[in-house]
Short mmCIF file of C-alpha atoms and ligand atoms in Angstrom, two decimals:
data_model
loop_
_atom_site.label_atom_id
_atom_site.label_comp_id
_atom_site.label_asym_id
_atom_site.label_seq_id
_atom_site.Cartn_x
_atom_site.Cartn_y
_atom_site.Cartn_z
CA MET Z 7 301.56 57.89 -224.02
CA ASN Z 8 299.92 57.21 -220.64
CA GLU Z 9 300.23 53.86 -218.93
CA ILE Z 10 296.83 52.53 -220.01
CA ALA Z 11 297.44 53.50 -223.64
CA HIS Z 12 300.84 51.82 -223.44
CA ASN Z 13 299.34 48.64 -221.92
CA LEU Z 14 296.60 48.57 -224.54
CA ALA Z 15 299.17 48.80 -227.32
CA GLN Z 16 301.07 45.90 -225.77
CA VAL Z 17 297.98 43.71 -225.39
CA ASN Z 18 296.86 44.49 -228.94
CA GLY Z 19 300.37 43.59 -230.10
CA LYS Z 20 300.12 40.23 -228.32
CA ILE Z 21 296.74 39.55 -229.89
CA SER Z 22 298.06 40.35 -233.36
CA ALA Z 23 301.12 38.15 -232.84
CA ALA Z 24 299.02 35.25 -231.55
CA ALA Z 25 296.64 35.59 -234.50
CA ALA Z 26 299.50 35.79 -236.99
CA ARG Z 27 301.11 32.63 -235.56
CA CYS Z 28 298.04 30.60 -236.41
CA GLY Z 29 297.27 32.29 -239.73
CA ARG Z 30 294.32 34.32 -238.48
CA SER Z 31 293.72 38.00 -239.08
CA PRO Z 32 293.98 40.18 -235.93
CA GLU Z 33 290.62 41.75 -236.85
CA GLU Z 34 288.94 38.42 -236.10
CA VAL Z 35 289.76 38.85 -232.41
CA THR Z 36 288.07 41.60 -230.40
CA LEU Z 37 289.75 42.83 -227.25
CA LEU Z 38 287.28 43.20 -224.40
CA ALA Z 39 288.86 45.50 -221.80
CA VAL Z 40 287.68 44.29 -218.40
CA SER Z 41 287.24 47.43 -216.33
CA LYS Z 42 285.59 46.05 -213.16
CA THR Z 43 286.56 48.01 -210.01
CA LYS Z 44 288.31 50.64 -212.15
CA PRO Z 45 287.15 54.27 -212.19
CA ALA Z 46 285.56 55.99 -215.18
CA SER Z 47 288.76 58.04 -215.54
CA ALA Z 48 290.72 54.84 -216.34
CA ILE Z 49 288.09 53.83 -218.90
CA ALA Z 50 288.26 57.34 -220.40
CA GLU Z 51 292.01 56.88 -220.92
CA ALA Z 52 291.37 53.60 -222.70
CA VAL Z 53 288.68 55.24 -224.84
CA ALA Z 54 291.10 58.02 -225.76
CA ALA Z 55 293.53 55.30 -226.86
CA GLY Z 56 290.90 53.82 -229.18
CA GLN Z 57 289.39 51.04 -227.03
CA ARG Z 58 285.63 50.59 -227.51
CA ALA Z 59 284.46 47.36 -225.84
CA PHE Z 60 284.42 47.14 -222.03
CA GLY Z 61 283.51 44.28 -219.70
CA GLU Z 62 281.96 44.76 -216.28
CA ASN Z 63 281.19 42.16 -213.58
CA TYR Z 64 279.05 44.05 -211.09
CA VAL Z 65 275.69 45.25 -212.33
CA GLN Z 66 275.30 48.56 -210.49
CA GLU Z 67 278.93 49.57 -210.96
CA GLY Z 68 278.66 48.86 -214.68
CA VAL Z 69 275.39 50.78 -215.01
CA ASP Z 70 276.92 53.82 -213.25
CA LYS Z 71 279.78 53.83 -215.75
CA ILE Z 72 277.44 53.39 -218.73
CA HIS Z 73 275.39 56.39 -217.53
CA HIS Z 74 278.55 58.43 -216.94
CA PHE Z 75 279.75 57.97 -220.52
CA ALA Z 76 276.26 58.55 -221.92
CA GLU Z 77 276.10 61.86 -220.04
CA GLN Z 78 279.51 62.79 -221.44
CA ARG Z 79 278.07 61.98 -224.88
CA VAL Z 80 280.82 59.52 -225.62
CA GLU Z 81 279.43 57.42 -228.46
CA GLY Z 82 280.30 54.08 -229.96
CA LEU Z 83 281.17 52.28 -226.71
CA GLU Z 84 280.05 48.69 -226.26
CA TRP Z 85 279.26 47.41 -222.75
CA HIS Z 86 279.50 43.72 -221.94
CA PHE Z 87 278.17 42.19 -218.73
CA ILE Z 88 280.52 39.33 -217.84
CA GLY Z 89 279.77 38.61 -214.17
CA PRO Z 90 277.45 36.09 -212.54
CA LEU Z 91 273.88 37.36 -212.94
CA GLN Z 92 271.16 37.01 -210.31
CA SER Z 93 267.61 37.28 -211.55
CA ASN Z 94 266.83 40.30 -209.36
CA LYS Z 95 269.50 42.25 -211.28
CA SER Z 96 268.50 41.15 -214.78
CA ARG Z 97 266.45 44.27 -215.53
CA LEU Z 98 269.42 46.59 -215.10
CA VAL Z 99 271.45 44.44 -217.50
CA ALA Z 100 268.61 44.25 -220.03
CA GLU Z 101 268.09 48.02 -219.93
CA ASN Z 102 271.70 49.16 -220.04
CA PHE Z 103 274.17 46.68 -221.49
CA ASP Z 104 274.80 45.68 -225.12
CA TRP Z 105 275.93 42.14 -224.34
CA CYS Z 106 275.55 39.53 -221.59
CA HIS Z 107 278.18 36.73 -221.59
CA THR Z 108 276.87 34.71 -218.67
CA VAL Z 109 273.49 33.29 -219.66
CA ASP Z 110 273.32 29.80 -218.19
CA ARG Z 111 269.64 29.14 -217.52
CA LEU Z 112 266.31 29.73 -219.20
CA LYS Z 113 264.92 31.73 -216.29
CA ILE Z 114 267.58 34.44 -216.66
CA ALA Z 115 267.32 34.39 -220.45
CA SER Z 116 263.51 34.83 -220.35
CA ARG Z 117 263.75 37.71 -217.92
CA LEU Z 118 266.43 39.46 -220.00
CA SER Z 119 264.28 39.06 -223.10
CA GLU Z 120 261.10 40.37 -221.45
CA GLN Z 121 262.94 43.26 -219.82
CA ARG Z 122 264.86 44.36 -222.91
CA PRO Z 123 263.34 47.71 -223.95
CA SER Z 124 261.75 47.55 -227.41
CA THR Z 125 263.53 50.80 -228.28
CA LEU Z 126 266.87 48.96 -228.15
CA PRO Z 127 268.16 46.23 -230.47
CA PRO Z 128 267.97 42.72 -229.01
CA LEU Z 129 270.50 42.06 -226.23
CA ASN Z 130 273.49 40.11 -227.58
CA VAL Z 131 273.93 37.01 -225.45
CA LEU Z 132 276.47 34.27 -225.03
CA ILE Z 133 275.72 31.00 -223.29
CA GLN Z 134 278.29 30.28 -220.58
CA ILE Z 135 279.75 26.78 -220.65
CA ASN Z 136 281.44 25.20 -217.65
CA ILE Z 137 284.16 23.56 -219.72
CA SER Z 138 286.70 22.47 -217.11
CA ASP Z 139 286.17 24.04 -213.71
CA GLU Z 140 284.59 21.55 -211.32
CA ASN Z 141 284.62 24.14 -208.53
CA SER Z 142 282.56 26.67 -210.46
CA LYS Z 143 278.79 26.78 -210.30
CA SER Z 144 278.54 29.05 -213.34
CA GLY Z 145 277.85 27.75 -216.79
CA ILE Z 146 276.13 24.68 -218.21
CA ALA Z 147 277.62 21.38 -219.33
CA LEU Z 148 278.11 20.93 -223.07
CA ASN Z 149 275.41 18.25 -223.17
CA GLU Z 150 272.85 20.84 -221.99
CA LEU Z 151 273.77 23.31 -224.74
CA GLU Z 152 271.47 22.09 -227.50
CA GLN Z 153 268.34 22.61 -225.42
CA LEU Z 154 269.28 25.97 -223.87
CA ALA Z 155 270.46 27.32 -227.24
CA ALA Z 156 267.11 26.46 -228.83
CA GLU Z 157 265.25 28.17 -225.99
CA VAL Z 158 267.44 31.28 -226.07
CA ALA Z 159 267.28 31.55 -229.87
CA ALA Z 160 263.47 31.65 -229.66
CA LEU Z 161 263.39 34.69 -227.33
CA PRO Z 162 262.58 37.91 -229.21
CA GLY Z 163 264.52 40.27 -226.93
CA LEU Z 164 267.77 38.34 -227.28
CA LYS Z 165 270.20 37.62 -230.08
CA LEU Z 166 272.19 34.43 -229.57
CA ARG Z 167 275.76 35.33 -230.57
CA GLY Z 168 277.74 32.37 -229.25
CA LEU Z 169 279.52 30.89 -226.26
CA MET Z 170 281.66 32.00 -223.36
CA ALA Z 171 283.83 30.06 -220.91
CA ILE Z 172 286.22 30.66 -218.06
CA PRO Z 173 288.42 27.54 -218.11
CA ALA Z 174 290.06 26.44 -214.86
CA PRO Z 175 293.55 27.93 -214.53
CA GLU Z 176 296.07 25.73 -216.33
CA LEU Z 177 299.65 26.66 -217.17
CA ASP Z 178 300.45 23.92 -219.71
CA TYR Z 179 299.85 25.25 -223.24
CA GLU Z 180 298.82 21.92 -224.78
CA ARG Z 181 296.24 21.33 -222.07
CA GLN Z 182 294.92 24.89 -222.44
CA LEU Z 183 294.64 24.27 -226.16
CA ALA Z 184 292.71 21.01 -225.69
CA VAL Z 185 290.09 22.77 -223.54
CA CYS Z 186 289.87 25.74 -225.91
CA ARG Z 187 289.40 23.41 -228.89
CA LYS Z 188 286.44 21.73 -227.20
CA MET Z 189 284.84 25.17 -226.86
CA ALA Z 190 285.61 26.06 -230.47
CA GLU Z 191 284.06 22.81 -231.71
CA ALA Z 192 280.89 23.46 -229.73
CA CYS Z 193 280.75 27.01 -231.06
CA ASN Z 194 281.21 25.87 -234.65
CA ALA Z 195 278.41 23.33 -234.27
CA LEU Z 196 276.17 26.09 -232.92
CA LYS Z 197 277.12 28.35 -235.83
CA ASP Z 198 275.90 25.68 -238.24
CA ARG Z 199 272.46 25.79 -236.61
CA TYR Z 200 272.03 29.50 -235.87
CA THR Z 201 273.06 32.17 -238.36
CA THR Z 202 273.33 34.77 -235.57
CA VAL Z 203 276.23 32.92 -233.93
CA ASP Z 204 279.65 34.44 -234.60
CA THR Z 205 281.32 34.87 -231.21
CA LEU Z 206 283.48 32.74 -228.93
CA SER Z 207 284.40 34.67 -225.76
CA LEU Z 208 287.41 32.76 -224.54
CA GLY Z 209 290.89 33.63 -223.36
CA MET Z 210 292.27 35.73 -220.53
CA THR Z 211 295.82 36.89 -219.80
CA ASP Z 212 297.30 33.44 -219.18
CA ASP Z 213 295.54 31.44 -221.89
CA MET Z 214 295.04 34.04 -224.61
CA GLU Z 215 297.46 32.42 -227.07
CA ALA Z 216 295.80 29.00 -226.83
CA ALA Z 217 292.32 30.54 -227.05
CA ILE Z 218 293.21 32.46 -230.20
CA ALA Z 219 294.86 29.40 -231.75
CA ALA Z 220 291.67 27.42 -231.11
CA GLY Z 221 289.42 30.10 -232.67
CA SER Z 222 288.41 32.57 -229.97
CA THR Z 223 286.92 35.79 -231.36
CA MET Z 224 286.93 37.75 -228.10
CA VAL Z 225 289.55 37.81 -225.37
CA ARG Z 226 288.81 39.37 -221.99
CA ILE Z 227 291.75 41.20 -220.43
CA GLY Z 228 291.70 43.37 -217.30
CA THR Z 229 294.85 43.53 -215.21
CA ALA Z 230 297.28 43.78 -218.14
CA ILE Z 231 295.45 46.94 -219.28
CA PHE Z 232 294.33 48.65 -216.08
CA GLY Z 233 296.74 47.22 -213.49
CA ALA Z 234 295.95 45.21 -210.35
CA ARG Z 235 292.48 45.57 -208.86
CA ASP Z 236 291.82 46.93 -205.38
CA TYR Z 237 288.75 45.27 -203.90
CA SER Z 238 289.00 46.98 -200.50
CA ALA Z 239 286.52 49.69 -201.45
CA ARG Z 240 283.81 47.18 -202.40
C1 PLP N 318 287.98 39.72 -214.22
C2 PLP N 318 287.65 38.94 -215.42
C3 PLP N 318 288.52 38.92 -216.53
C4 PLP N 318 289.84 39.66 -216.58
O1 PLP N 318 290.75 39.16 -215.67
P1 PLP N 318 292.24 39.72 -215.59
O2 PLP N 318 292.97 38.67 -214.84
O3 PLP N 318 292.19 41.00 -214.83
O4 PLP N 318 292.76 39.94 -216.94
C5 PLP N 318 288.12 38.20 -217.65
N1 PLP N 318 286.95 37.51 -217.68
C6 PLP N 318 286.10 37.51 -216.63
C7 PLP N 318 284.83 36.75 -216.72
C8 PLP N 318 286.44 38.21 -215.48
O5 PLP N 318 285.58 38.19 -214.44
#
């Protein structure tokens, strides 16, 4: 087994154990392998080990990788855009990705919807919530969710799938859990209103257990799969 396959097996094992501890089935939690800054060869190793969903933060880098795997005729991969999105880059996301996790304003949502090619299914989108990080400018407050969700749900090129958050780093499990539960409550309320909602993208390496206990359906893990990132080439 190569290192990436080994790491993937370990991460999947942790997800299963966390799910089992709270009486959930491991199939309810999708592992999103965050491959930003990593070469296509590393992604290919993960694909060979059975991984299908990949998260990218930088639009052009992600699009290059999507094209690479399309040219190799590798099918069944799912590409998630999880970085901050500027409106001048929305077209590339709309035309190439399957999901966008970081919708936090109507302007971006409208552009993504208009720019989504009619030959593709609607772009799956998550609304990003700023749940606990006062220093972050990404994401909306929970009290703005009702309005943005209604606007996003009305856009024909988008499919509202749920919520995403990047909680502020916090090492105490109980405090992690409290934040994750707030997100899960908001997601459940949204699910009651919109039948398309089924996804809570929440949980990274250090808060995965709490996120899964609260009800996360998608955890985003990079370093534990692909190793430390080298940003010097960017
Ligand atoms: C980079 C990133 C991750 C993964 O972080 P790691 O610490 O490498 O596991 C998850 N979510 C988002 C939004 C990210 O940008």
